PDB file of C-alpha atoms in Angstrom:
ATOM      1  CA  UNK A  12      26.280 305.561  14.213  1.00 81.00           C
ATOM      2  CA  UNK A  13      25.524 303.570  17.311  1.00 84.00           C
ATOM      3  CA  UNK A  14      28.008 302.081  19.739  1.00 88.00           C
ATOM      4  CA  UNK A  15      26.639 298.574  20.207  1.00 87.00           C
ATOM      5  CA  UNK A  16      29.357 297.089  22.400  1.00 85.00           C
ATOM      6  CA  UNK A  17      29.733 297.544  26.126  1.00 86.00           C
ATOM      7  CA  UNK A  18      33.523 297.673  25.699  1.00 86.00           C
ATOM      8  CA  UNK A  19      33.630 301.370  26.532  1.00 87.00           C
ATOM      9  CA  UNK A  20      30.827 301.525  29.102  1.00 89.00           C
ATOM     10  CA  UNK A  21      33.159 302.492  31.921  1.00 90.00           C
ATOM     11  CA  UNK A  22      35.180 305.025  29.941  1.00 91.00           C
ATOM     12  CA  UNK A  23      34.119 308.667  29.809  1.00 91.00           C
ATOM     13  CA  UNK A  24      35.651 311.828  28.428  1.00 91.00           C
ATOM     14  CA  UNK A  25      36.843 314.568  30.737  1.00 89.00           C
ATOM     15  CA  UNK A  26      34.141 317.271  30.765  1.00 85.00           C
ATOM     16  CA  UNK A  27      36.573 320.146  30.425  1.00 83.00           C
ATOM     17  CA  UNK A  28      38.693 318.909  27.525  1.00 87.00           C
ATOM     18  CA  UNK A  29      36.683 316.042  25.977  1.00 85.00           C
ATOM     19  CA  UNK A  30      39.680 313.727  26.266  1.00 89.00           C
ATOM     20  CA  UNK A  31      40.397 310.565  28.210  1.00 91.00           C
ATOM     21  CA  UNK A  32      42.185 310.597  31.539  1.00 91.00           C
ATOM     22  CA  UNK A  33      45.691 309.104  31.703  1.00 92.00           C
ATOM     23  CA  UNK A  34      44.306 305.984  33.391  1.00 92.00           C
ATOM     24  CA  UNK A  35      41.667 305.508  30.680  1.00 92.00           C
ATOM     25  CA  UNK A  36      44.237 306.191  27.952  1.00 94.00           C
ATOM     26  CA  UNK A  37      46.310 303.335  29.350  1.00 95.00           C
ATOM     27  CA  UNK A  38      43.270 301.051  29.113  1.00 94.00           C
ATOM     28  CA  UNK A  39      42.714 302.095  25.498  1.00 95.00           C
ATOM     29  CA  UNK A  40      46.404 301.450  24.756  1.00 96.00           C
ATOM     30  CA  UNK A  41      46.092 297.953  26.256  1.00 95.00           C
ATOM     31  CA  UNK A  42      43.034 297.344  24.089  1.00 94.00           C
ATOM     32  CA  UNK A  43      44.929 298.612  21.024  1.00 96.00           C
ATOM     33  CA  UNK A  44      47.838 296.282  21.830  1.00 96.00           C
ATOM     34  CA  UNK A  45      45.384 293.408  22.203  1.00 95.00           C
ATOM     35  CA  UNK A  46      44.011 294.132  18.696  1.00 95.00           C
ATOM     36  CA  UNK A  47      47.533 294.522  17.262  1.00 95.00           C
ATOM     37  CA  UNK A  48      48.146 290.782  16.945  1.00 93.00           C
ATOM     38  CA  UNK A  49      51.184 291.299  14.674  1.00 92.00           C
ATOM     39  CA  UNK A  50      52.861 293.556  17.286  1.00 93.00           C
ATOM     40  CA  UNK A  51      53.640 296.260  14.703  1.00 94.00           C
ATOM     41  CA  UNK A  52      52.203 299.196  16.640  1.00 94.00           C
ATOM     42  CA  UNK A  53      49.457 299.652  14.057  1.00 95.00           C
ATOM     43  CA  UNK A  54      46.236 298.035  12.862  1.00 95.00           C
ATOM     44  CA  UNK A  55      45.745 296.938   9.284  1.00 94.00           C
ATOM     45  CA  UNK A  56      42.427 297.243   7.445  1.00 92.00           C
ATOM     46  CA  UNK A  57      41.226 293.785   8.502  1.00 93.00           C
ATOM     47  CA  UNK A  58      41.935 294.376  12.204  1.00 94.00           C
ATOM     48  CA  UNK A  59      40.388 297.842  12.025  1.00 94.00           C
ATOM     49  CA  UNK A  60      37.265 296.601  10.205  1.00 93.00           C
ATOM     50  CA  UNK A  61      36.752 293.770  12.682  1.00 94.00           C
ATOM     51  CA  UNK A  62      37.097 296.166  15.595  1.00 95.00           C
ATOM     52  CA  UNK A  63      34.514 298.602  14.215  1.00 94.00           C
ATOM     53  CA  UNK A  64      32.151 295.769  13.229  1.00 94.00           C
ATOM     54  CA  UNK A  65      32.208 294.562  16.832  1.00 93.00           C
ATOM     55  CA  UNK A  66      31.677 297.913  18.536  1.00 94.00           C
ATOM     56  CA  UNK A  67      29.454 299.834  16.079  1.00 93.00           C
ATOM     57  CA  UNK A  68      26.600 299.328  13.657  1.00 91.00           C
ATOM     58  CA  UNK A  69      28.568 300.708  10.694  1.00 91.00           C
ATOM     59  CA  UNK A  70      28.530 298.866   7.386  1.00 91.00           C
ATOM     60  CA  UNK A  71      31.712 297.978   5.503  1.00 92.00           C
ATOM     61  CA  UNK A  72      31.563 301.071   3.251  1.00 90.00           C
ATOM     62  CA  UNK A  73      31.284 303.377   6.264  1.00 90.00           C
ATOM     63  CA  UNK A  74      34.077 301.560   8.092  1.00 92.00           C
ATOM     64  CA  UNK A  75      36.398 302.010   5.119  1.00 92.00           C
ATOM     65  CA  UNK A  76      35.447 305.701   4.957  1.00 90.00           C
ATOM     66  CA  UNK A  77      36.374 306.070   8.616  1.00 91.00           C
ATOM     67  CA  UNK A  78      39.684 304.322   7.978  1.00 92.00           C
ATOM     68  CA  UNK A  79      40.447 306.623   5.044  1.00 90.00           C
ATOM     69  CA  UNK A  80      39.532 309.651   7.103  1.00 88.00           C
ATOM     70  CA  UNK A  81      41.827 308.618   9.970  1.00 90.00           C
ATOM     71  CA  UNK A  82      44.666 307.405   7.738  1.00 89.00           C
ATOM     72  CA  UNK A  83      45.609 310.881   6.476  1.00 83.00           C
ATOM     73  CA  UNK A  84      49.016 309.724   5.153  1.00 84.00           C
ATOM     74  CA  UNK A  85      47.416 306.826   3.232  1.00 87.00           C
ATOM     75  CA  UNK A  86      49.663 304.213   4.846  1.00 91.00           C
ATOM     76  CA  UNK A  87      46.959 301.567   4.980  1.00 91.00           C
ATOM     77  CA  UNK A  88      47.325 301.359   8.752  1.00 95.00           C
ATOM     78  CA  UNK A  89      45.831 302.982  11.842  1.00 95.00           C
ATOM     79  CA  UNK A  90      48.291 303.887  14.587  1.00 95.00           C
ATOM     80  CA  UNK A  91      47.503 304.441  18.235  1.00 96.00           C
ATOM     81  CA  UNK A  92      46.936 308.202  17.831  1.00 93.00           C
ATOM     82  CA  UNK A  93      44.207 307.621  15.251  1.00 94.00           C
ATOM     83  CA  UNK A  94      42.754 304.767  17.292  1.00 95.00           C
ATOM     84  CA  UNK A  95      42.676 306.987  20.392  1.00 94.00           C
ATOM     85  CA  UNK A  96      40.830 309.692  18.436  1.00 93.00           C
ATOM     86  CA  UNK A  97      38.295 307.154  17.175  1.00 93.00           C
ATOM     87  CA  UNK A  98      37.723 305.794  20.683  1.00 94.00           C
ATOM     88  CA  UNK A  99      37.136 309.354  21.925  1.00 93.00           C
ATOM     89  CA  UNK A 100      34.543 309.852  19.173  1.00 91.00           C
ATOM     90  CA  UNK A 101      32.858 306.554  20.078  1.00 93.00           C
ATOM     91  CA  UNK A 102      32.736 307.511  23.752  1.00 93.00           C
ATOM     92  CA  UNK A 103      31.351 310.952  22.865  1.00 91.00           C
ATOM     93  CA  UNK A 104      28.593 309.235  20.868  1.00 89.00           C
ATOM     94  CA  UNK A 105      27.898 306.732  23.633  1.00 91.00           C
ATOM     95  CA  UNK A 106      27.637 309.485  26.225  1.00 90.00           C
ATOM     96  CA  UNK A 107      25.746 311.775  23.811  1.00 86.00           C
ATOM     97  CA  UNK A 108      28.296 314.591  24.055  1.00 86.00           C
ATOM     98  CA  UNK A 109      29.093 314.862  20.339  1.00 81.00           C
ATOM     99  CA  UNK A 110      28.550 318.605  20.345  1.00 77.00           C
ATOM    100  CA  UNK A 111      31.026 319.183  23.150  1.00 81.00           C
ATOM    101  CA  UNK A 112      33.553 316.926  21.410  1.00 86.00           C
ATOM    102  CA  UNK A 113      33.237 318.732  18.079  1.00 81.00           C
ATOM    103  CA  UNK A 114      33.390 322.101  19.827  1.00 80.00           C
ATOM    104  CA  UNK A 115      36.565 321.187  21.745  1.00 85.00           C
ATOM    105  CA  UNK A 116      38.233 319.516  18.769  1.00 87.00           C
ATOM    106  CA  UNK A 117      36.683 321.412  15.870  1.00 83.00           C
ATOM    107  CA  UNK A 118      39.973 322.055  14.059  1.00 87.00           C
ATOM    108  CA  UNK A 119      40.891 318.371  14.161  1.00 87.00           C
ATOM    109  CA  UNK A 120      37.411 317.280  13.020  1.00 84.00           C
ATOM    110  CA  UNK A 121      37.518 319.900  10.248  1.00 86.00           C
ATOM    111  CA  UNK A 122      40.887 318.642   9.002  1.00 86.00           C
ATOM    112  CA  UNK A 123      39.684 315.024   9.050  1.00 84.00           C
ATOM    113  CA  UNK A 124      36.580 315.892   7.014  1.00 83.00           C
ATOM    114  CA  UNK A 125      38.505 318.082   4.563  1.00 82.00           C
ATOM    115  CA  UNK A 126      39.110 315.111   2.307  1.00 79.00           C
ATOM    116  CA  UNK A 127      40.960 316.991  -0.437  1.00 79.00           C
ATOM    117  CA  UNK A 128      43.008 319.136   1.967  1.00 82.00           C
ATOM    118  CA  UNK A 129      41.771 322.353   0.345  1.00 85.00           C
ATOM    119  CA  UNK A 130      41.028 324.181   3.594  1.00 88.00           C
ATOM    120  CA  UNK A 131      37.262 324.055   3.015  1.00 88.00           C
ATOM    121  CA  UNK A 132      34.519 321.474   3.381  1.00 85.00           C
ATOM    122  CA  UNK A 133      31.741 321.021   0.860  1.00 82.00           C
ATOM    123  CA  UNK A 134      28.256 319.805   1.703  1.00 75.00           C
ATOM    124  CA  UNK A 135      29.200 316.501   0.073  1.00 77.00           C
ATOM    125  CA  UNK A 136      32.283 316.083   2.267  1.00 78.00           C
ATOM    126  CA  UNK A 137      30.329 316.846   5.419  1.00 74.00           C
ATOM    127  CA  UNK A 138      27.447 314.651   4.291  1.00 73.00           C
ATOM    128  CA  UNK A 139      29.855 311.815   3.559  1.00 77.00           C
ATOM    129  CA  UNK A 140      31.297 311.828   7.089  1.00 78.00           C
ATOM    130  CA  UNK A 141      28.321 313.200   9.022  1.00 73.00           C
ATOM    131  CA  UNK A 142      27.258 309.680  10.013  1.00 77.00           C
ATOM    132  CA  UNK A 143      30.305 309.602  12.281  1.00 78.00           C
ATOM    133  CA  UNK A 144      28.565 312.139  14.531  1.00 73.00           C
ATOM    134  CA  UNK A 145      25.025 310.845  13.884  1.00 70.00           C
ATOM    135  CA  UNK A 146      24.241 313.723  11.524  1.00 66.00           C
ATOM    136  CA  UNK A 147      21.946 312.657   8.711  1.00 63.00           C
ATOM    137  CA  UNK A 148      22.464 313.974   5.205  1.00 56.00           C
ATOM    138  CA  UNK A 149      19.108 315.835   5.147  1.00 60.00           C
ATOM    139  CA  UNK A 150      19.985 317.733   8.333  1.00 56.00           C
ATOM    140  CA  UNK A 151      23.254 318.782   6.770  1.00 61.00           C
ATOM    141  CA  UNK A 152      21.760 319.979   3.504  1.00 64.00           C
ATOM    142  CA  UNK A 153      18.885 321.810   5.208  1.00 64.00           C
ATOM    143  CA  UNK A 154      21.157 324.307   6.895  1.00 68.00           C
ATOM    144  CA  UNK A 155      24.482 324.089   5.012  1.00 71.00           C
ATOM    145  CA  UNK A 156      23.923 327.135   2.843  1.00 71.00           C
ATOM    146  CA  UNK A 157      22.812 329.298   5.783  1.00 74.00           C
ATOM    147  CA  UNK A 158      26.388 329.142   7.087  1.00 74.00           C
ATOM    148  CA  UNK A 159      28.146 329.576   3.749  1.00 71.00           C
ATOM    149  CA  UNK A 160      28.781 333.270   4.372  1.00 74.00           C
ATOM    150  CA  UNK A 161      31.210 333.591   1.448  1.00 75.00           C
ATOM    151  CA  UNK A 162      28.703 332.025  -0.986  1.00 75.00           C
ATOM    152  CA  UNK A 163      31.256 329.625  -2.500  1.00 78.00           C
ATOM    153  CA  UNK A 164      29.231 326.508  -1.543  1.00 79.00           C
ATOM    154  CA  UNK A 165      32.000 325.438   0.806  1.00 84.00           C
ATOM    155  CA  UNK A 166      32.670 326.134   4.457  1.00 84.00           C
ATOM    156  CA  UNK A 167      35.952 327.431   5.773  1.00 86.00           C
ATOM    157  CA  UNK A 168      36.957 326.564   9.328  1.00 88.00           C
ATOM    158  CA  UNK A 169      35.008 329.370  11.047  1.00 85.00           C
ATOM    159  CA  UNK A 170      31.855 328.653   9.020  1.00 82.00           C
ATOM    160  CA  UNK A 171      32.261 324.932   9.690  1.00 81.00           C
ATOM    161  CA  UNK A 172      32.429 325.437  13.449  1.00 81.00           C
ATOM    162  CA  UNK A 173      29.132 327.372  13.494  1.00 80.00           C
ATOM    163  CA  UNK A 174      27.560 324.941  11.013  1.00 76.00           C
ATOM    164  CA  UNK A 175      28.514 321.832  13.032  1.00 72.00           C
ATOM    165  CA  UNK A 176      26.986 323.296  16.197  1.00 75.00           C
ATOM    166  CA  UNK A 177      23.777 324.154  14.325  1.00 76.00           C
ATOM    167  CA  UNK A 178      23.565 320.630  12.844  1.00 69.00           C
ATOM    168  CA  UNK A 179      23.904 319.040  16.255  1.00 69.00           C
ATOM    169  CA  UNK A 180      21.279 321.396  17.694  1.00 75.00           C
ATOM    170  CA  UNK A 181      18.956 320.499  14.788  1.00 71.00           C
ATOM    171  CA  UNK A 182      19.505 316.785  15.405  1.00 67.00           C
ATOM    172  CA  UNK A 183      18.783 317.221  19.120  1.00 73.00           C
ATOM    173  CA  UNK A 184      15.615 319.156  18.279  1.00 78.00           C
ATOM    174  CA  UNK A 185      14.442 316.379  15.926  1.00 71.00           C
ATOM    175  CA  UNK A 186      15.271 313.699  18.515  1.00 74.00           C
ATOM    176  CA  UNK A 187      13.339 315.623  21.196  1.00 80.00           C
ATOM    177  CA  UNK A 188      10.311 315.875  18.889  1.00 83.00           C
ATOM    178  CA  UNK A 189      10.491 312.133  18.223  1.00 80.00           C
ATOM    179  CA  UNK A 190      10.610 311.379  21.960  1.00 83.00           C
ATOM    180  CA  UNK A 191       7.740 313.766  22.630  1.00 86.00           C
ATOM    181  CA  UNK A 192       5.631 312.115  19.926  1.00 83.00           C
ATOM    182  CA  UNK A 193       6.460 308.657  21.293  1.00 82.00           C
ATOM    183  CA  UNK A 194       5.561 309.678  24.864  1.00 83.00           C
ATOM    184  CA  UNK A 195       2.336 311.264  23.660  1.00 82.00           C
ATOM    185  CA  UNK A 196       1.416 308.038  21.872  1.00 78.00           C
ATOM    186  CA  UNK A 197       2.193 305.974  24.966  1.00 78.00           C
ATOM    187  CA  UNK A 198       0.140 308.299  27.174  1.00 77.00           C
ATOM    188  CA  UNK A 199      -2.796 308.071  24.772  1.00 75.00           C
ATOM    189  CA  UNK A 200      -2.608 304.262  24.847  1.00 72.00           C
ATOM    190  CA  UNK A 201      -2.518 304.304  28.651  1.00 67.00           C
ATOM    191  CA  UNK A 202      -5.614 306.550  28.634  1.00 64.00           C
ATOM    192  CA  UNK A 203      -7.442 304.073  26.377  1.00 60.00           C
ATOM    193  CA  UNK A 204      -6.493 301.134  28.609  1.00 58.00           C
ATOM    194  CA  UNK A 205      -7.667 303.006  31.702  1.00 54.00           C
ATOM    195  CA  UNK A 206     -11.066 303.694  30.120  1.00 54.00           C
ATOM    196  CA  UNK A 207     -11.534 300.032  29.175  1.00 54.00           C
TER     197      UNK A 207
END
């Protein structure tokens, strides 16, 4: 997922706790109130979808998945607490500190991804929501079973925490290789131009 809006450019998470400062939380609350045109203290699916369409590159299916994940009580609405959490995730993605965010809030992320509430996460559940942290399905499946210590093809909370960190490290490694390859290609083109 990419944050395509500059709405949150000046907001950053505290390095120690991966949360917003009180001042920034107030700004997010003002933004939430601005979106809450019906003044009900919650966003319906249309408001929520429009918000995510404006600030991310998610498609409608992914947006509805995010809404379902945040709306744990199945009310059909997103309150400020859920909105705040989503904004923190978006800022973590923007600032490329997803790993720190997941590490600091691993229990919360685990509970959100545990779709059936069974206390474990399957590869399918993680793969379904992995896009939220820019984790591609192939990265997930490549290393999922390495962390399934119990062998039940599901991760409990402790296994999940180690698995999530490994997935993010794998993604960073792949991104670094891509950058290296791109730089190498650019350097080779510069060498050809210099010889000409």
